[in-house]
């Protein structure tokens, strides 16, 4: 059994008057891929955005409850949110590289966090990150080209490289493949298999098959509640809750 | 079955026909508007182009008559040359064109063929060529305004003598000089370099150009940083509450305030309360800055709003602070739009007249201003001033100034378009 | 259980279901007919029965094709996945059962065999027991009832007991009258065929248990064949 990296305890999230998450408690294991599935509006994106406090950006969002990473409450008043996001990276649904060069995209994070001072250190980090994101070979001759000149799948891998450039422990992925074609999707799934040896990965996905392929544990959300969370094989061959079974077999959703 | 098909074809034809008609209306409206613009431009161009040329008369000036040894000039300082008495010497040089005339009256008429500054022009020639003066030099002297207009064909020669400014004998002199090939038509560089003058042939637009440039410079230095940073703060950092809503409404309203009101503001506060010097580009710039600020703020805010939130999220997710996310990512993307707005605002400011009239940049200023604290006029004000003058010579200069003003405006707007196109990021 | 959002998915699963039930019915009939032919020593009927085996094989191929299609198109999960994979297994078992029933008819069709009456009636009795096992398990499948499946599974122990006693009787008969050796050998094989059918019914019962519960059936029979008593 791997050790616990992230623990959510009785999490309640409100957007103004409307409650989006109800008493969500779950843990996520270190250096494993945990998938979050559920129909639209079930709260899985809200949940994952709590893990790196991206919900802070939304004024009317209130978070109650505890989320601990390595035993530290990330909503504690003395937690610096920029430092949190250095340890918890995020990849979004629609690839969003900066409108700068490929090099700059990856170098930006290390630079602002003071990880690398000299140009040579930055170069090393950029090359390593691009290699880890399985993108280096395709772009090594054109690092000064704009990040937006790449194809959709390459842009997403660039965003992954950007996320790992600051050496996080955890990578959050919010439907990373939904805007990509099947081959680009397959490449990213392959990449996840390599990345999970170094990073803890949480992925929100609409595709049941993807969750079954990449994750070791899966959580099913419905109407803001965490209905069931278990080993992936159990969820997809014999789930305990009828709602889970109905959702994954396409009987509602 | 065929009835239905026919029906369909008919209704399709109706639609196509109404589309054709609509297109014709649109093209018609556009052509109408363009035609008027064309007429306007042609009108201004035809009356203004001649201002860029001037008439000069060739005169042989015997410097030997002024001093025995012309090499001595090279040792004299400008001060010394200024102190030389050259008035009668200069007149005599002109009389040499028609050595036969004797009557004082006729001689006076001859002198009047030249601009009032003929002595000064000869003096300037001496000063700039003092090390290399021959016994006799050929100098091109500026013709008077009347001669200039006659040469350009603007004066009707067939009116009665007492109904025109140029007299018959002057016309005789003129025609003779033309026959002798001494009258030439050259590019009017002094027009672009000198300040205003009571004499139309000497009046230049240089003072106004520099005045306008200084004014726009002041506007740029004041309104660009203030406008950009105000917009960034209001759009990205200010909390959304009643106070900021109130500010936003006021900024939008400021953009619609008539410009003359800003002139009154300038008069009342900047001149009277702060006591800054009248008629200067500094004050004009301050007043126009107040007018341009709302334009810049509104344009910049719109550009900032147009930046997709995904850029912000991407920066924040990597651990940037809000300030870093805005300054490193959002602002560079919004900059082309902000610059475009700034240039358009500056172009508007360039053409403003009413507020400048009120703060006094309408004075008659002869010298070209050296600093923004010197009194000056601006291009549109110059147009206003000259359009009020009686002399025929000012008509062409007014149109020429309008041409230059339009030219600058077109250039600035073109620059705005090009900047936007070059830096626009493709999503 | 609620229906799939995509109704054609439900239609495909229903088709697999109904084809399996049809196939089960054919197998039931095949066994019944073989027993009748055996009892009446009707060789002409036996020939017909042998030809009927093709229908069962054809249905198995149909079910194969249907399940492949559903797996490719629908990527079934959870209970749907169990249902579809088990359908393949059950069809296979039914086809084997059909073959064993046909084998009985093949032996009967051989005109020259003389099979003694008493063992024949015992065998027919055993066959009828198996018939009711088949009926039970098919009912269990139709109703998706775990209980009925387990009941069918348990009945196999009776079959084993009957087989043991028939085996003994046939050996005794052969020992007493060597002329009956040929006939009795065939009867031994026929009895074996029927006993195998019983085992396949147990397999189907285990599949039904898996479909309904998601677990493999862990069950021990109370008795086992004591070969040493023969």
PDB file of N, CA, C and O in Angstrom, chain B residues 98-120:
ATOM      1  N   UNK B  98      17.323  97.261 -63.391  1.00  0.00           N
ATOM      2  CA  UNK B  98      16.786  98.203 -64.390  1.00  0.00           C
ATOM      3  C   UNK B  98      17.574  99.510 -64.266  1.00  0.00           C
ATOM      4  O   UNK B  98      17.111 100.457 -63.634  1.00  0.00           O
ATOM      5  N   UNK B  99      18.758  99.548 -64.822  1.00  0.00           N
ATOM      6  CA  UNK B  99      19.615 100.725 -64.605  1.00  0.00           C
ATOM      7  C   UNK B  99      19.033 102.026 -65.174  1.00  0.00           C
ATOM      8  O   UNK B  99      19.441 103.112 -64.799  1.00  0.00           O
ATOM      9  N   UNK B 100      18.009 101.888 -66.050  1.00  0.00           N
ATOM     10  CA  UNK B 100      17.535 103.101 -66.720  1.00  0.00           C
ATOM     11  C   UNK B 100      16.504 103.875 -65.918  1.00  0.00           C
ATOM     12  O   UNK B 100      16.218 105.024 -66.239  1.00  0.00           O
ATOM     13  N   UNK B 101      15.877 103.262 -64.966  1.00  0.00           N
ATOM     14  CA  UNK B 101      14.801 104.010 -64.287  1.00  0.00           C
ATOM     15  C   UNK B 101      15.412 105.069 -63.380  1.00  0.00           C
ATOM     16  O   UNK B 101      16.427 104.853 -62.720  1.00  0.00           O
ATOM     17  N   UNK B 102      14.737 106.216 -63.348  1.00  0.00           N
ATOM     18  CA  UNK B 102      15.258 107.332 -62.566  1.00  0.00           C
ATOM     19  C   UNK B 102      14.295 107.834 -61.518  1.00  0.00           C
ATOM     20  O   UNK B 102      14.692 108.299 -60.476  1.00  0.00           O
ATOM     21  N   UNK B 103      13.013 107.728 -61.833  1.00  0.00           N
ATOM     22  CA  UNK B 103      12.025 108.305 -60.896  1.00  0.00           C
ATOM     23  C   UNK B 103      12.032 107.542 -59.577  1.00  0.00           C
ATOM     24  O   UNK B 103      12.046 106.312 -59.531  1.00  0.00           O
ATOM     25  N   UNK B 104      12.023 108.321 -58.504  1.00  0.00           N
ATOM     26  CA  UNK B 104      12.038 107.716 -57.167  1.00  0.00           C
ATOM     27  C   UNK B 104      10.841 106.798 -56.969  1.00  0.00           C
ATOM     28  O   UNK B 104      10.931 105.740 -56.360  1.00  0.00           O
ATOM     29  N   UNK B 105       9.713 107.254 -57.540  1.00  0.00           N
ATOM     30  CA  UNK B 105       8.482 106.470 -57.363  1.00  0.00           C
ATOM     31  C   UNK B 105       8.647 105.087 -57.973  1.00  0.00           C
ATOM     32  O   UNK B 105       8.289 104.075 -57.382  1.00  0.00           O
ATOM     33  N   UNK B 106       9.239 105.076 -59.208  1.00  0.00           N
ATOM     34  CA  UNK B 106       9.399 103.800 -59.902  1.00  0.00           C
ATOM     35  C   UNK B 106      10.364 102.910 -59.170  1.00  0.00           C
ATOM     36  O   UNK B 106      10.185 101.699 -59.083  1.00  0.00           O
ATOM     37  N   UNK B 107      11.434 103.574 -58.624  1.00  0.00           N
ATOM     38  CA  UNK B 107      12.411 102.767 -57.903  1.00  0.00           C
ATOM     39  C   UNK B 107      11.760 102.099 -56.704  1.00  0.00           C
ATOM     40  O   UNK B 107      12.022 100.934 -56.379  1.00  0.00           O
ATOM     41  N   UNK B 108      10.885 102.859 -56.064  1.00  0.00           N
ATOM     42  CA  UNK B 108      10.198 102.285 -54.903  1.00  0.00           C
ATOM     43  C   UNK B 108       9.363 101.062 -55.326  1.00  0.00           C
ATOM     44  O   UNK B 108       9.315 100.039 -54.632  1.00  0.00           O
ATOM     45  N   UNK B 109       8.692 101.211 -56.481  1.00  0.00           N
ATOM     46  CA  UNK B 109       7.889 100.109 -56.990  1.00  0.00           C
ATOM     47  C   UNK B 109       8.753  98.886 -57.246  1.00  0.00           C
ATOM     48  O   UNK B 109       8.334  97.753 -57.012  1.00  0.00           O
ATOM     49  N   UNK B 110       9.984  99.151 -57.756  1.00  0.00           N
ATOM     50  CA  UNK B 110      10.885  98.044 -58.065  1.00  0.00           C
ATOM     51  C   UNK B 110      11.256  97.299 -56.796  1.00  0.00           C
ATOM     52  O   UNK B 110      11.247  96.063 -56.731  1.00  0.00           O
ATOM     53  N   UNK B 111      11.615  98.126 -55.780  1.00  0.00           N
ATOM     54  CA  UNK B 111      11.989  97.491 -54.500  1.00  0.00           C
ATOM     55  C   UNK B 111      10.838  96.637 -53.975  1.00  0.00           C
ATOM     56  O   UNK B 111      11.039  95.560 -53.421  1.00  0.00           O
ATOM     57  N   UNK B 112       9.611  97.132 -54.190  1.00  0.00           N
ATOM     58  CA  UNK B 112       8.441  96.421 -53.650  1.00  0.00           C
ATOM     59  C   UNK B 112       8.199  95.084 -54.331  1.00  0.00           C
ATOM     60  O   UNK B 112       7.381  94.290 -53.869  1.00  0.00           O
ATOM     61  N   UNK B 113       8.928  94.870 -55.455  1.00  0.00           N
ATOM     62  CA  UNK B 113       8.812  93.568 -56.094  1.00  0.00           C
ATOM     63  C   UNK B 113       9.414  92.473 -55.216  1.00  0.00           C
ATOM     64  O   UNK B 113       9.115  91.304 -55.371  1.00  0.00           O
ATOM     65  N   UNK B 114      10.291  92.908 -54.339  1.00  0.00           N
ATOM     66  CA  UNK B 114      10.968  91.937 -53.491  1.00  0.00           C
ATOM     67  C   UNK B 114      10.344  91.946 -52.097  1.00  0.00           C
ATOM     68  O   UNK B 114       9.704  92.909 -51.711  1.00  0.00           O
ATOM     69  N   UNK B 115      10.607  90.893 -51.384  1.00  0.00           N
ATOM     70  CA  UNK B 115      10.067  90.832 -50.013  1.00  0.00           C
ATOM     71  C   UNK B 115      10.787  91.837 -49.152  1.00  0.00           C
ATOM     72  O   UNK B 115      11.921  92.226 -49.435  1.00  0.00           O
ATOM     73  N   UNK B 116      10.172  92.205 -48.078  1.00  0.00           N
ATOM     74  CA  UNK B 116      10.662  93.255 -47.193  1.00  0.00           C
ATOM     75  C   UNK B 116      12.029  92.902 -46.614  1.00  0.00           C
ATOM     76  O   UNK B 116      12.795  93.747 -46.201  1.00  0.00           O
ATOM     77  N   UNK B 117      12.334  91.624 -46.597  1.00  0.00           N
ATOM     78  CA  UNK B 117      13.543  91.163 -45.938  1.00  0.00           C
ATOM     79  C   UNK B 117      14.738  91.073 -46.869  1.00  0.00           C
ATOM     80  O   UNK B 117      15.696  90.365 -46.567  1.00  0.00           O
ATOM     81  N   UNK B 118      14.694  91.765 -47.982  1.00  0.00           N
ATOM     82  CA  UNK B 118      15.753  91.569 -48.986  1.00  0.00           C
ATOM     83  C   UNK B 118      17.121  91.879 -48.407  1.00  0.00           C
ATOM     84  O   UNK B 118      18.098  91.195 -48.677  1.00  0.00           O
ATOM     85  N   UNK B 119      17.206  92.944 -47.577  1.00  0.00           N
ATOM     86  CA  UNK B 119      18.505  93.283 -47.007  1.00  0.00           C
ATOM     87  C   UNK B 119      18.983  92.148 -46.120  1.00  0.00           C
ATOM     88  O   UNK B 119      20.136  91.719 -46.166  1.00  0.00           O
ATOM     89  N   UNK B 120      18.059  91.616 -45.278  1.00  0.00           N
ATOM     90  CA  UNK B 120      18.411  90.543 -44.372  1.00  0.00           C
ATOM     91  C   UNK B 120      18.871  89.298 -45.132  1.00  0.00           C
ATOM     92  O   UNK B 120      19.796  88.604 -44.714  1.00  0.00           O
TER      93      UNK B 120
END
